[in-house]
Every structure is written in C-alpha cells, then in structure tokens.
CSV table of C-alpha atoms in Angstrom, one decimal:
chain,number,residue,atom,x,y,z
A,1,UNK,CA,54.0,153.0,35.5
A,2,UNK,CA,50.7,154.8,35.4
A,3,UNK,CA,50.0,156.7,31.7
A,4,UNK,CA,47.3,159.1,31.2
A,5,UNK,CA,45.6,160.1,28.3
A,6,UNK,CA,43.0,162.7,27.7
A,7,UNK,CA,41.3,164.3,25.0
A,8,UNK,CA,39.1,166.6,26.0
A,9,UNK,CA,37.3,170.1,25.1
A,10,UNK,CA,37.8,171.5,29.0
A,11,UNK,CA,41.0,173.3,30.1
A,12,UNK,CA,43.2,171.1,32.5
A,13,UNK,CA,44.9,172.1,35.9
A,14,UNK,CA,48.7,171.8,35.1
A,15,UNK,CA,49.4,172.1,39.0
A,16,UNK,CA,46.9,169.3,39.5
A,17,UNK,CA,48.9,167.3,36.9
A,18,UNK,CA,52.2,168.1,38.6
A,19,UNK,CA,51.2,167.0,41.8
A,20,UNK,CA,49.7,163.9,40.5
A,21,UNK,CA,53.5,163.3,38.9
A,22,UNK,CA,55.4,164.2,41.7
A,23,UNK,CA,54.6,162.2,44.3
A,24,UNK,CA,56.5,158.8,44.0
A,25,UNK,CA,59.6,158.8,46.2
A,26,UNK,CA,61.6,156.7,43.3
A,27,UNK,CA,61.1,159.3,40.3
A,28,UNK,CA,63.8,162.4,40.8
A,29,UNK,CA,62.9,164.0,37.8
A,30,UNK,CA,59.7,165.4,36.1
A,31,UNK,CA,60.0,167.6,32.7
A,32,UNK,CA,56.9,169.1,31.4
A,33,UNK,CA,55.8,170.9,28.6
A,34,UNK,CA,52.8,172.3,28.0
A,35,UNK,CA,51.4,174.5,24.4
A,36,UNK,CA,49.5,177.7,24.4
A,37,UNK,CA,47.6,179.5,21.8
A,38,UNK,CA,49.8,182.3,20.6
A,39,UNK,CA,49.7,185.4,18.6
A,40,UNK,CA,50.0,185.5,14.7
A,41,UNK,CA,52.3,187.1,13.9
A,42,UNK,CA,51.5,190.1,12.1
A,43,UNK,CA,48.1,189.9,12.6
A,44,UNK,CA,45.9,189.4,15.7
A,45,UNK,CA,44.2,186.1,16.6
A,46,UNK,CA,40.7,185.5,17.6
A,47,UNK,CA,40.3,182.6,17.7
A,48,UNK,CA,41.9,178.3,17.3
A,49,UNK,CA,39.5,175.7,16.5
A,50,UNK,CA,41.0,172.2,17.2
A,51,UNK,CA,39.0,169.0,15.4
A,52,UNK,CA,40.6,165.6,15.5
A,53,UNK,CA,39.3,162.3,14.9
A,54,UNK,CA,38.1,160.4,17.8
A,55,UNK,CA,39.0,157.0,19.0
A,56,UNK,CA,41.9,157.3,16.6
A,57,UNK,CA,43.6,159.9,18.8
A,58,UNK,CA,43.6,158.6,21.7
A,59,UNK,CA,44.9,155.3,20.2
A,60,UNK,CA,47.7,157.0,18.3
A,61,UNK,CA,48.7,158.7,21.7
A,62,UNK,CA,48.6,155.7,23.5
A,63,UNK,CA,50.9,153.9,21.1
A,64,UNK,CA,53.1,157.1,21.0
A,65,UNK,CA,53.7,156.6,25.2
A,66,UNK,CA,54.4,152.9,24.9
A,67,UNK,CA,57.1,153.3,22.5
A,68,UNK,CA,58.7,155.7,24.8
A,69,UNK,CA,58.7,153.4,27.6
A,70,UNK,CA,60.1,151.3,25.3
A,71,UNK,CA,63.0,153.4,24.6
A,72,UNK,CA,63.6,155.2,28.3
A,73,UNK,CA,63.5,154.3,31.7
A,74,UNK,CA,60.1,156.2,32.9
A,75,UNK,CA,58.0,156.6,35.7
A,76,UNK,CA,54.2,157.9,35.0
A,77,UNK,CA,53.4,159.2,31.8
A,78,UNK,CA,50.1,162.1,31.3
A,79,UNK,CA,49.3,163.7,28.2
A,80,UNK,CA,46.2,165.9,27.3
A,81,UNK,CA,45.3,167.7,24.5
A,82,UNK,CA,42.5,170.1,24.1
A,83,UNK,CA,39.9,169.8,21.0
A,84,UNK,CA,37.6,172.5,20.0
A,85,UNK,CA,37.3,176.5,20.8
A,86,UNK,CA,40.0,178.1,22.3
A,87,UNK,CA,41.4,181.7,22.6
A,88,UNK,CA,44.6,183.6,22.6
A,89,UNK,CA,46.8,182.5,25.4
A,90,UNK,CA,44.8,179.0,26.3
A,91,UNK,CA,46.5,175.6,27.2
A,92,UNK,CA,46.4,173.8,24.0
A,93,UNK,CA,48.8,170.4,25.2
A,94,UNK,CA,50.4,169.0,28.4
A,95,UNK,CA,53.1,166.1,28.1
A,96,UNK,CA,54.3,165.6,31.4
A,97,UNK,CA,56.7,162.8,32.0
A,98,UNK,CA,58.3,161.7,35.3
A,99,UNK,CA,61.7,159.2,35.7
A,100,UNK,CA,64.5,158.8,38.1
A,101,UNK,CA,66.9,160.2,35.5
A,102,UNK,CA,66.5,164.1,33.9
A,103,UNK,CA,67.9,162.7,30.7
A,104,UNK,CA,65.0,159.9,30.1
A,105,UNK,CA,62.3,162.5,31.2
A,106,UNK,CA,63.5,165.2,29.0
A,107,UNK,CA,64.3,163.1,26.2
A,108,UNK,CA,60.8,161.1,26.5
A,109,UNK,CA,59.0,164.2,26.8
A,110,UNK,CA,60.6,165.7,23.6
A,111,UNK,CA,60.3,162.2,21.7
A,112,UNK,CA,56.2,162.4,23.0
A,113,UNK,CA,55.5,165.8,21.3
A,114,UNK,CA,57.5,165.2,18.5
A,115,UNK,CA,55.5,162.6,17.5
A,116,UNK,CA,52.6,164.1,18.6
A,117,UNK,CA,52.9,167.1,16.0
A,118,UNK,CA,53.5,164.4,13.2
A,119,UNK,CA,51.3,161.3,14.0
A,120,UNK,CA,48.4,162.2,16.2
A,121,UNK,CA,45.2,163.3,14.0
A,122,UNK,CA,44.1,166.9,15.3
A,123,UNK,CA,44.3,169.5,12.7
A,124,UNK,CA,44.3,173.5,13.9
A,125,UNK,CA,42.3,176.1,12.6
A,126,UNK,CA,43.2,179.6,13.1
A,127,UNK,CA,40.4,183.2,12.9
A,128,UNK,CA,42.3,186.2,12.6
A,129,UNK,CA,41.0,189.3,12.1
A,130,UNK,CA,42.0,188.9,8.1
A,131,UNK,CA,39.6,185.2,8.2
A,132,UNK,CA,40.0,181.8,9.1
A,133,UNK,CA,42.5,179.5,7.7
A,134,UNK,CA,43.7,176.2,8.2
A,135,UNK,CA,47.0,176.0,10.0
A,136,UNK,CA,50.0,173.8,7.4
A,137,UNK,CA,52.4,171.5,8.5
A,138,UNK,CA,55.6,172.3,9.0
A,139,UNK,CA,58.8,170.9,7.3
A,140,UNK,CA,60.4,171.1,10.9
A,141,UNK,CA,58.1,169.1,12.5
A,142,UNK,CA,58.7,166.1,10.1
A,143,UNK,CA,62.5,166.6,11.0
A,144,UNK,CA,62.1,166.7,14.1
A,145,UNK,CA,59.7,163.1,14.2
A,146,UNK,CA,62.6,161.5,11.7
A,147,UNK,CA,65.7,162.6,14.4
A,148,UNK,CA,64.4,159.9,16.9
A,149,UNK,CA,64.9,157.1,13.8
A,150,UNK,CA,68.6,157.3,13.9
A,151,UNK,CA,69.8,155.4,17.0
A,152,UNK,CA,72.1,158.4,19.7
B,1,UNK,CA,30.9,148.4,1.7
B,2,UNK,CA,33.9,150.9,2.7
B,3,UNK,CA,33.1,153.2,5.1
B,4,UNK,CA,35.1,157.1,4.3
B,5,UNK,CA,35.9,159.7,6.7
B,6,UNK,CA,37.0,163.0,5.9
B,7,UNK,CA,38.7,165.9,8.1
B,8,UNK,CA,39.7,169.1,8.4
B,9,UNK,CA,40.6,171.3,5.2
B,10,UNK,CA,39.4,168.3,3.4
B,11,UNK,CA,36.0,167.4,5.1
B,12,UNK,CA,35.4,171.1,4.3
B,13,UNK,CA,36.7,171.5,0.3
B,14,UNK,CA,34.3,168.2,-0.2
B,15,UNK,CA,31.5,169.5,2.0
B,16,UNK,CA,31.4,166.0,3.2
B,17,UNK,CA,31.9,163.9,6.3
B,18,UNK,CA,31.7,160.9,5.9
B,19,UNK,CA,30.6,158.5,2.1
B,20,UNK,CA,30.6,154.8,1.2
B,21,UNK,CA,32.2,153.0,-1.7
B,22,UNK,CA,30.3,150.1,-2.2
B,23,UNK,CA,31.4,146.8,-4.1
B,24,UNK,CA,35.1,147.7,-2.9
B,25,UNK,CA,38.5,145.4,-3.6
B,26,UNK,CA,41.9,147.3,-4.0
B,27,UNK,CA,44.3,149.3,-2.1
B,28,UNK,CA,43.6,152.7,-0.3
B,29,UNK,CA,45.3,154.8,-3.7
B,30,UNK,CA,42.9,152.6,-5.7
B,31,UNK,CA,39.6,153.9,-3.4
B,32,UNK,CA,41.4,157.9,-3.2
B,33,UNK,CA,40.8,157.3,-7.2
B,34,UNK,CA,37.6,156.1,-7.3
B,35,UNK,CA,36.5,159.4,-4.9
B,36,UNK,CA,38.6,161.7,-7.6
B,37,UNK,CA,36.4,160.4,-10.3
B,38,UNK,CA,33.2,161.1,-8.5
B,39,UNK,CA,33.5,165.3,-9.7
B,40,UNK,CA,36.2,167.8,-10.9
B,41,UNK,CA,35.5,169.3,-7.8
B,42,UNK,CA,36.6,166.4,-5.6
B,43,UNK,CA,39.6,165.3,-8.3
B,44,UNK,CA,40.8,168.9,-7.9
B,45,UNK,CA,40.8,168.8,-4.1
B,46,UNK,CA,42.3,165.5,-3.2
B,47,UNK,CA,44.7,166.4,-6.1
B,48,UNK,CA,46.0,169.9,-4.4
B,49,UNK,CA,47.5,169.1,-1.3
B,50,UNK,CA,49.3,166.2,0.9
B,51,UNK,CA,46.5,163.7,1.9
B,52,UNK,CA,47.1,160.8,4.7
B,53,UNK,CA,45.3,157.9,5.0
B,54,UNK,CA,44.2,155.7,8.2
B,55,UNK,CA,42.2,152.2,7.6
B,56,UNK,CA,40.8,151.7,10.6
B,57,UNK,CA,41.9,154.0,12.9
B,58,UNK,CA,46.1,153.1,11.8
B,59,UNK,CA,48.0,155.6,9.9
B,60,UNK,CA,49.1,153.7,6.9
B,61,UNK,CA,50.9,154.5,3.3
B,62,UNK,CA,48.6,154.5,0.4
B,63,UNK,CA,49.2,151.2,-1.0
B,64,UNK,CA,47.9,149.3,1.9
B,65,UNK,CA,45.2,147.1,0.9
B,66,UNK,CA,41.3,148.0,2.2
B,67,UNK,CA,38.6,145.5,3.0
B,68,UNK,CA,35.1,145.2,2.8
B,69,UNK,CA,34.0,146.8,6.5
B,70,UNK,CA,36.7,148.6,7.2
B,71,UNK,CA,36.7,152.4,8.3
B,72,UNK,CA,39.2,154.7,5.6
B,73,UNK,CA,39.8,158.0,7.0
B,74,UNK,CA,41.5,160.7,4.4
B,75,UNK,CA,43.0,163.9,6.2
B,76,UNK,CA,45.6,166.5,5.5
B,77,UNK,CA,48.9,166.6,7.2
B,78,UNK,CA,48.2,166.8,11.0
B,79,UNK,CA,48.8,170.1,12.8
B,80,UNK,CA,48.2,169.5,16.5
B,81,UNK,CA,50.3,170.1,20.0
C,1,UNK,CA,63.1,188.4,28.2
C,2,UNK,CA,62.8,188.3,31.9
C,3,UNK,CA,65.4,186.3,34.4
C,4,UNK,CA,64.1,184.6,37.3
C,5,UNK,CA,67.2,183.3,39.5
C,6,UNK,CA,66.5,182.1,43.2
C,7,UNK,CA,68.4,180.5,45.6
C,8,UNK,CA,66.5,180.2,48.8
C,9,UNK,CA,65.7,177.6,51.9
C,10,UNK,CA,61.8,178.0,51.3
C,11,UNK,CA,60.1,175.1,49.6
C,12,UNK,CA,58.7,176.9,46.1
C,13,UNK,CA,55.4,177.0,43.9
C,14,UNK,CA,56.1,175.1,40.4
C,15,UNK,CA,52.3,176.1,39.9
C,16,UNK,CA,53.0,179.8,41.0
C,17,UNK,CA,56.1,180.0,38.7
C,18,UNK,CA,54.5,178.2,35.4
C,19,UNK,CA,51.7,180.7,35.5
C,20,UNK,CA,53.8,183.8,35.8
C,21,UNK,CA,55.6,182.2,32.3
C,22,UNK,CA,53.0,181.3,30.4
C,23,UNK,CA,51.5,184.9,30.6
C,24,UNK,CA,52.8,185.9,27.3
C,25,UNK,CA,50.6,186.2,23.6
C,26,UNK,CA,54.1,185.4,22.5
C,27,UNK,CA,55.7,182.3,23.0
C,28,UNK,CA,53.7,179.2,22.6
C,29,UNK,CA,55.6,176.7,24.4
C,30,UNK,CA,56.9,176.1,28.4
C,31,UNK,CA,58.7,173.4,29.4
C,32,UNK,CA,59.9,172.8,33.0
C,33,UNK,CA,62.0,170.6,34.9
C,34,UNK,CA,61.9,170.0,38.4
C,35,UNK,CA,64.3,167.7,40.3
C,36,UNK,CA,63.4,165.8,43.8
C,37,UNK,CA,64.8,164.4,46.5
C,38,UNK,CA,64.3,160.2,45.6
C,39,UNK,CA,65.2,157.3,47.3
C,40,UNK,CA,68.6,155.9,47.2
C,41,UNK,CA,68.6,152.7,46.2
C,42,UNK,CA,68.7,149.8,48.4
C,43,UNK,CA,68.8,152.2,51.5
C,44,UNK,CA,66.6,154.9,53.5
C,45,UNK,CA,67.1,158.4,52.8
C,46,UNK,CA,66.4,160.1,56.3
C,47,UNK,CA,67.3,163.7,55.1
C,48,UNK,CA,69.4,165.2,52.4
C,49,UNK,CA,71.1,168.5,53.4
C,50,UNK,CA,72.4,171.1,50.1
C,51,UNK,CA,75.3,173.2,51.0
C,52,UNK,CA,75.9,176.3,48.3
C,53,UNK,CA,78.9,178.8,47.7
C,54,UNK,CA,76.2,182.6,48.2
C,55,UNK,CA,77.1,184.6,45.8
C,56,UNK,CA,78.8,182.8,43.5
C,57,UNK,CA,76.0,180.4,43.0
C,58,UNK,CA,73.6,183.1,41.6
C,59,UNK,CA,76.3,184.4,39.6
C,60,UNK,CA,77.2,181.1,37.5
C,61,UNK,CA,73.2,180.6,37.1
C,62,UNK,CA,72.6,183.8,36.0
C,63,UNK,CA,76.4,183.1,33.2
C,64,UNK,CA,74.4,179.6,32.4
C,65,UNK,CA,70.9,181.3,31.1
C,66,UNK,CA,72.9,184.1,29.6
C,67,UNK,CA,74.7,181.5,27.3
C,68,UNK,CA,71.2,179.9,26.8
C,69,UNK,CA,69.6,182.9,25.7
C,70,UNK,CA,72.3,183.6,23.3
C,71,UNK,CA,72.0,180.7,21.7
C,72,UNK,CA,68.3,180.0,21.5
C,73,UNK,CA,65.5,182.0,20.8
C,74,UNK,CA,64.0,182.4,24.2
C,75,UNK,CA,61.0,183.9,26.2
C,76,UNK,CA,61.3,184.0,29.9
C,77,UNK,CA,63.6,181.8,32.4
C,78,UNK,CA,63.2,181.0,35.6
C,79,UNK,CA,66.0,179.3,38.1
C,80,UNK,CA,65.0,178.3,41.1
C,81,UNK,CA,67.0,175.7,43.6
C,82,UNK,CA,66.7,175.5,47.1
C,83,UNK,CA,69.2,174.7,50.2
C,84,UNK,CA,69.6,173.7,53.3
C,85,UNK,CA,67.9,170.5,55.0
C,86,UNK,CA,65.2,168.7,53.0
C,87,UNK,CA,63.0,165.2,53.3
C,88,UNK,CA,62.5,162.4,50.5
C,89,UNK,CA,60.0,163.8,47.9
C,90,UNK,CA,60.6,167.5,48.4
C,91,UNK,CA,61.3,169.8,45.2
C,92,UNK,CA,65.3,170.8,45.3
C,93,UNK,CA,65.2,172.7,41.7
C,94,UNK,CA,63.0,174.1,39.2
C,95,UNK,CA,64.1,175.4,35.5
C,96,UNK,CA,61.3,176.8,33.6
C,97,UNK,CA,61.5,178.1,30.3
C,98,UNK,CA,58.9,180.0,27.5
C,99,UNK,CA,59.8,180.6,23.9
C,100,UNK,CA,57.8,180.8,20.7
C,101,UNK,CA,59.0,177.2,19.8
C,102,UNK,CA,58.8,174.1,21.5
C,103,UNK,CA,62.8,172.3,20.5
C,104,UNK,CA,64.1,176.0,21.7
C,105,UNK,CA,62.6,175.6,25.1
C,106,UNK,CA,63.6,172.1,25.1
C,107,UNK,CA,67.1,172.5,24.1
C,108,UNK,CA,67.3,175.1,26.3
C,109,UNK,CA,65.9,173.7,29.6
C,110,UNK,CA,68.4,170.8,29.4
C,111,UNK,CA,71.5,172.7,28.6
C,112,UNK,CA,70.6,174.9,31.8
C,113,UNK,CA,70.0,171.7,33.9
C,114,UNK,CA,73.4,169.9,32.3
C,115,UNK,CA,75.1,173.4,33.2
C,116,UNK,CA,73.3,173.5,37.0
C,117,UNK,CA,74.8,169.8,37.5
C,118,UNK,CA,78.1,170.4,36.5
C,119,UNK,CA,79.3,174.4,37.0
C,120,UNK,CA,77.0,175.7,40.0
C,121,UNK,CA,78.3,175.4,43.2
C,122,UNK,CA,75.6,173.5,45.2
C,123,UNK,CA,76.9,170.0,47.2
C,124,UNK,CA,74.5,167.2,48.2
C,125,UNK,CA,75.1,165.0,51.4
C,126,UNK,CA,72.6,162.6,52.4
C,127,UNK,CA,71.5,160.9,56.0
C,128,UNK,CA,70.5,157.8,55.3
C,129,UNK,CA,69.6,154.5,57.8
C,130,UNK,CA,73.5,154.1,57.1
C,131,UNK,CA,75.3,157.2,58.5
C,132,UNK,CA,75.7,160.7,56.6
C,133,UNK,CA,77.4,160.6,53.1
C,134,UNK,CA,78.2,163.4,50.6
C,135,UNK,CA,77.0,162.6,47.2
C,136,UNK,CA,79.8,161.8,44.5
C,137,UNK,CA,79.9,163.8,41.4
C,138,UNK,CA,78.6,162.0,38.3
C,139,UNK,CA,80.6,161.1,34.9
C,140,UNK,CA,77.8,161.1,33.4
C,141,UNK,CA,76.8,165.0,34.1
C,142,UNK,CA,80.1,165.8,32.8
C,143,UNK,CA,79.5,164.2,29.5
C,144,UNK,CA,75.8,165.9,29.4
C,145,UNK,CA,77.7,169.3,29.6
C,146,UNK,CA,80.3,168.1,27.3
C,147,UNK,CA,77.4,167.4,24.5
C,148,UNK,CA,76.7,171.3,24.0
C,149,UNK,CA,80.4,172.4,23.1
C,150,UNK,CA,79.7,170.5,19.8
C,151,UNK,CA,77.5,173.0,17.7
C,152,UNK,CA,74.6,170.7,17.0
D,1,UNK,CA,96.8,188.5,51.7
D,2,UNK,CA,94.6,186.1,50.4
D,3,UNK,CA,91.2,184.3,51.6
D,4,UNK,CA,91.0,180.5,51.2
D,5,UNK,CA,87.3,179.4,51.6
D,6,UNK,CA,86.7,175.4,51.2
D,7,UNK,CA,83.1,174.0,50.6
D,8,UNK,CA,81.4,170.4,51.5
D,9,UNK,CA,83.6,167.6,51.8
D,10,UNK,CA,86.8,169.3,51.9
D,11,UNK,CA,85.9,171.8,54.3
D,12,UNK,CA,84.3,169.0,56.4
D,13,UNK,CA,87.5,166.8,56.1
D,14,UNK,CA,90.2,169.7,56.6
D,15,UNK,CA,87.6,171.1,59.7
D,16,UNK,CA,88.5,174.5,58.2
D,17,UNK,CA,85.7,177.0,56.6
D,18,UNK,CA,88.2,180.0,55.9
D,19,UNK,CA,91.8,180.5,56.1
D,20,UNK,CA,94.2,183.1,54.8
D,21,UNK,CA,97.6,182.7,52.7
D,22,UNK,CA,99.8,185.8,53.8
D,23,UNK,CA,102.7,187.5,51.2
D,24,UNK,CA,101.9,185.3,47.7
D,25,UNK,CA,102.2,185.7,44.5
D,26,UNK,CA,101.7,182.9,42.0
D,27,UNK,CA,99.0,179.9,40.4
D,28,UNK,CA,96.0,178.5,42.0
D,29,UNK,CA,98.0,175.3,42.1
D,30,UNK,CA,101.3,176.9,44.1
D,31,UNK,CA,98.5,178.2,46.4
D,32,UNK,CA,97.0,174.8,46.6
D,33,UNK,CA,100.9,173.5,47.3
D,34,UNK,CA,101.3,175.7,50.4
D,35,UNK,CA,98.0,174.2,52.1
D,36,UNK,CA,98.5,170.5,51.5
D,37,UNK,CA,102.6,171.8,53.3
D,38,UNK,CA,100.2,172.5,56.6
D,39,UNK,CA,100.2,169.4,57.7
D,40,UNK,CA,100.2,165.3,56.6
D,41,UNK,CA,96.3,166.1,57.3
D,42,UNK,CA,96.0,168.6,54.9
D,43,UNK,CA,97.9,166.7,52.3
D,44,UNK,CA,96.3,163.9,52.5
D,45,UNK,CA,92.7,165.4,52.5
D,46,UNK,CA,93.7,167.7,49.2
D,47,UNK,CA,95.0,164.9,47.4
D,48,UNK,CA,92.7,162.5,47.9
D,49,UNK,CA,90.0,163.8,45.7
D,50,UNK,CA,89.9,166.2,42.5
D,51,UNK,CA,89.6,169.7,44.1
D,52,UNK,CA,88.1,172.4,41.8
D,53,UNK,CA,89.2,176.1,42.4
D,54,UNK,CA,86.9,179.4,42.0
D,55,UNK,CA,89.0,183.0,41.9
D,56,UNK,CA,86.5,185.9,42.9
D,57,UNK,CA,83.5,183.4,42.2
D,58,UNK,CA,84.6,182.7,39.0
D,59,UNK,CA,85.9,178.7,38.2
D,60,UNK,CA,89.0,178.5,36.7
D,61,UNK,CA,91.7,176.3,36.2
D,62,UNK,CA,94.6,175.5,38.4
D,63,UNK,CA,97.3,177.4,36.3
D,64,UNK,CA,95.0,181.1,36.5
D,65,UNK,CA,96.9,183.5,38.8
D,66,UNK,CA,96.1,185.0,41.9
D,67,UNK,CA,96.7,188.1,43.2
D,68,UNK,CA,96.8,189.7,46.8
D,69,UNK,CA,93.2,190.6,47.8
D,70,UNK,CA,91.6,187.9,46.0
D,71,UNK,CA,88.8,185.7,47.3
D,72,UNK,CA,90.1,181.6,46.5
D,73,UNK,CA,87.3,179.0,47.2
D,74,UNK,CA,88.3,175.2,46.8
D,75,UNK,CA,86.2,172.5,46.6
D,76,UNK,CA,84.9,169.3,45.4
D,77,UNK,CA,82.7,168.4,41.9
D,78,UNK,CA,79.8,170.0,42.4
D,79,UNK,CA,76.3,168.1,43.1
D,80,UNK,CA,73.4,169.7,42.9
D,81,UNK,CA,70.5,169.8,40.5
C-alpha cells in the first residue's frame, strides 16, 4: 500500500493522480473525489483563503488514512489539499482511493473526507463582494464524522 | 514555559499568533482561563464561539493535562475539504 | 443537469470527462468511480471480453441516473462503460458525478454503480491460462442494490 | 409472432442468438415452457441457471405478459460494472 499526502499551495493534476492509482493489476476499483471552490450563494465570490496549521495537518491526515486501512481492504491511498489563495472554480481537495472491491474504495473514500471536514486543521475564509468572512462549521459535517462510530 | 498557537477567526480577533504562559501546571481549560484573564477583549473572544484545542500537534478535549514544553494550539471548529 | 451515457468499444478519457464536470461555479464536489479489468486470483487473465444487450443497455443506464437525480440533489452525470475485447488493467466503466454537496455525489455514485452491477445488461467472460469462463453473478451486488429500497 | 433473443452464456450454451415463437398468447414463463419443449438440450440449458427475462428492453418478471410483436430477450444475471 502506497499513501500519499500533500499539503501544498500549488494546484494538482487529478489525471496525473489517476494514473498514478490505476495502474496495479490487483486493484479493480478506484473512487475519487475531489472539492472545488464554488459560488455563494446569493452573492458572488472573489476569492477563498485556506490557512491550516502545519505539521499538524499532515499528521492528522496521515492518521485519518491509516485508520481506513484499518477498517477496509485498500490498495494506494492519495490525498492533497490546497492551502492558501484560490479562486472561483479551483481544486480545493483530492481523496483518491484505489481497492479490489468498489465498496471498500467508496466507503474509504467517504470515511477520508468525512473526517477530513471534522478533524484536519484548515480553516476557510471566504471574499465576496459584500467582505470577507470566516467560513462556520457545519452541523452536518459533525454527523456525518459520528455515522462511521456505529459499527454497519 | 507553554508555548500558544492561535488560528484562523481566532488568531485574528486576538491579533496574535502565537504567546507563552510561563510558570505553567494544569489542564488545557485551566491555561484557556489564564489567556481569558489577560483582557476583556480576549475573555470576550475565547468566550464567543466553539474553540478546539491540540497539545502538541493531537486534537484533544479540554481537560487534558499540559506540560511544561509542550506546544497548545487554540482554533475554531475546522472548515476544510 | 446534463446526462452523459456511453456505451462504446473505444478505451475513454477519465481526465477528459472529470474536466468537462467540474466546469460548474455551482456544485462543489465530483466524485468518480472507475472500474478495471484486475487479476483473477490465483490465475492469469489473458483477455476479458464484455458482451451488452444495444439498446436496452443505454436505456436502463439512462432509468438508473433518472432515479438518482430524483432522489439526490445532483449536478451533472456521466456513464460511461465500454465492450467488446479488453487486457488486464484497462478501464471497463466510469461514473462521474458533480453536485453542490459532497454525501449527494457520494450516495449517488454508488447507487448508480450498485444499479450498473445488478440491472444493466452487460456480461463478462474471461480468458484466462485456464480456458474461457463467463463470470458468475455476485450475491453480494444484489444485496448492494437491495440497500437503497430502504429509505435511509 | 414473437422474437426470442438470448445473451452470453445461454446464447452460447443453446448456440442460438435469435429465434421466433409463432401464434402465442400468454406469460414470460409459458414462453420460456415452449423453448425448454425444443429439445432435452434446451431444457437442460434453461434450467440449469436462473434465466432473467427483458419484454421490449424493459426487465420484468416471469409472470408479465407478452403480446404478439414483442421483442423477448433471456438471459443470465448480469455482470458488468
């Protein structure tokens, strides 16, 4: 099992990742996802600022892959996340996750972002044409971190 | 001493970085009280909103205990992916 | 909402087809599965060949992402599965799927892929170091279809 | 009359792509009756494996009707993905 994990302020070549994922004869299945700056609704969006705290990041993400592995039978594991300036329509996060089985890979992928939105420290800051805020947390990500608690 | 990091909406309501508590024996609630007493400006920001606590780089609950030379980070709710 | 449904011999671009999706201010998240042709186990795969039922095959896709989009909150879809004679590693299918919210685009993927498996009419056979074999129908596909009569 | 089409396996097994039912009226399943009556061959091939049934490209069950002019395709569990 390879695992990647970047942090980093350039954008990232989602084919490039693909590729990298694809080619092992034993994994049948690769599910990606991957997050993009999007319009605010009812207003426009100039810009996303992304901070996070570095060295803890990466460590959080790390410890977020293992326990996956832990849970599902997976092949390689990449996930990158963007920090800094970025603008409408931008690759914010790739989770890409291959396994011989669709149900590991989509569940894994899932269970990655998940706790992704919940435990890894980046923090989102949104310019619109009406100023900048910071962006709040949402109830449904906490629900949807606490789902994977309850053994399915 | 205690190294303290802030981020995000925080590190920018307390126009601050990163401080030191010196002298330093208690849990991480214990240290977030100490800061609150420092101004009524930085009671009523820690005060107004959720704020999560790492001790050295782990995300932990706020009565975990802190000692001398470790690194306290203090952050709102984490908005990322 | 635009619907994507292929069904074709060519080999197709997962780079090519995730960059048409995420060109939207308007949905933040993509998530995409692709399936390949993996080793069988304790064997050589030598080719696998996909037989399909034309016409009938586009018709159920296009019934699966129907019942998707009614029940989730989606951007653009995007079906792609090939046929005909293929070698170990090659891509055989590709779901991709944009929508302003990351578990929509997730649910959504894998109730498309649990449909695919279980209602579209697509057969493998393989040729392996051991003669030519069809591939058996799974229980378990049947119970990943069965999981999304239950409302959730 | 009505068109019988058979896909992978069974089409393989009964060496038989298309074939045509003449004057019927009734289920799927009396349909599938008069095939496996062909021959021993034919039995044996349609019952030795769960055979699904598609009227006009849409799957149904064995009880659904069919009517003159329709297009019946058997086959096995599908496979791909």
């Amino acid at each position: 099992m390879t695992i990647r994990i970047r942090v980093q302020n350039d954008d990232f070549d989602m084919a490039a990742e693909y590729e990298r994922l694809r080619r092992n004869d034993s994994y049948g299945a690769v599910v990606t996802f991957t997050g993009l700056v999007r319009e605010v609704q009812g207003d426009h969006l100039q810009a996303m600022h992304l901070e996070h705290y570095p060295g803890m990041t990466e460590n959080v993400l790390m410890t977020i892959v293992k326990q996956a592995d832990a849970r599902w039978n997976l092949g390689d594991v990449t996930v990158i996340h963007r920090v800094g300036s970025l603008t409408l329509n931008e690759q914010i996060v790739l989770v890409a996750v291959s396994s011989a089985h669709r149900v590991d890979a989509f569940e894994a992928a899932q269970f990655i972002m998940d706790f992704l939105k919940t435990k890894a420290p980046f923090w989102k800051k949104e310019a619109t044409t009406r100023g900048e805020h910071w962006v709040e947390a949402k109830d449904s990500d906490d629900k949807a971190g606490q789902r994977w608690s309850v053994n399915k | 001493m205690i190294k303290v990091k802030f981020f995000a909406a925080l590190r920018e309501r307390l126009d601050c970085n990163e401080t030191g508590v010196e002298n330093f024996q208690g849990t991480a609630h214990e240290l977030l009280d100490i800061l609150k007493s420092r101004s009524t400006q930085w009671r009523a920001t820690l005060e107004a909103q959720q704020v999560l606590c790492a001790v050295n780089q782990q995300l932990v609950p706020l009565s975990a205990e802190v000692n001398e030379g470790d690194e306290v980070a203090l952050f709102p709710p984490v908005t990322g992916g």
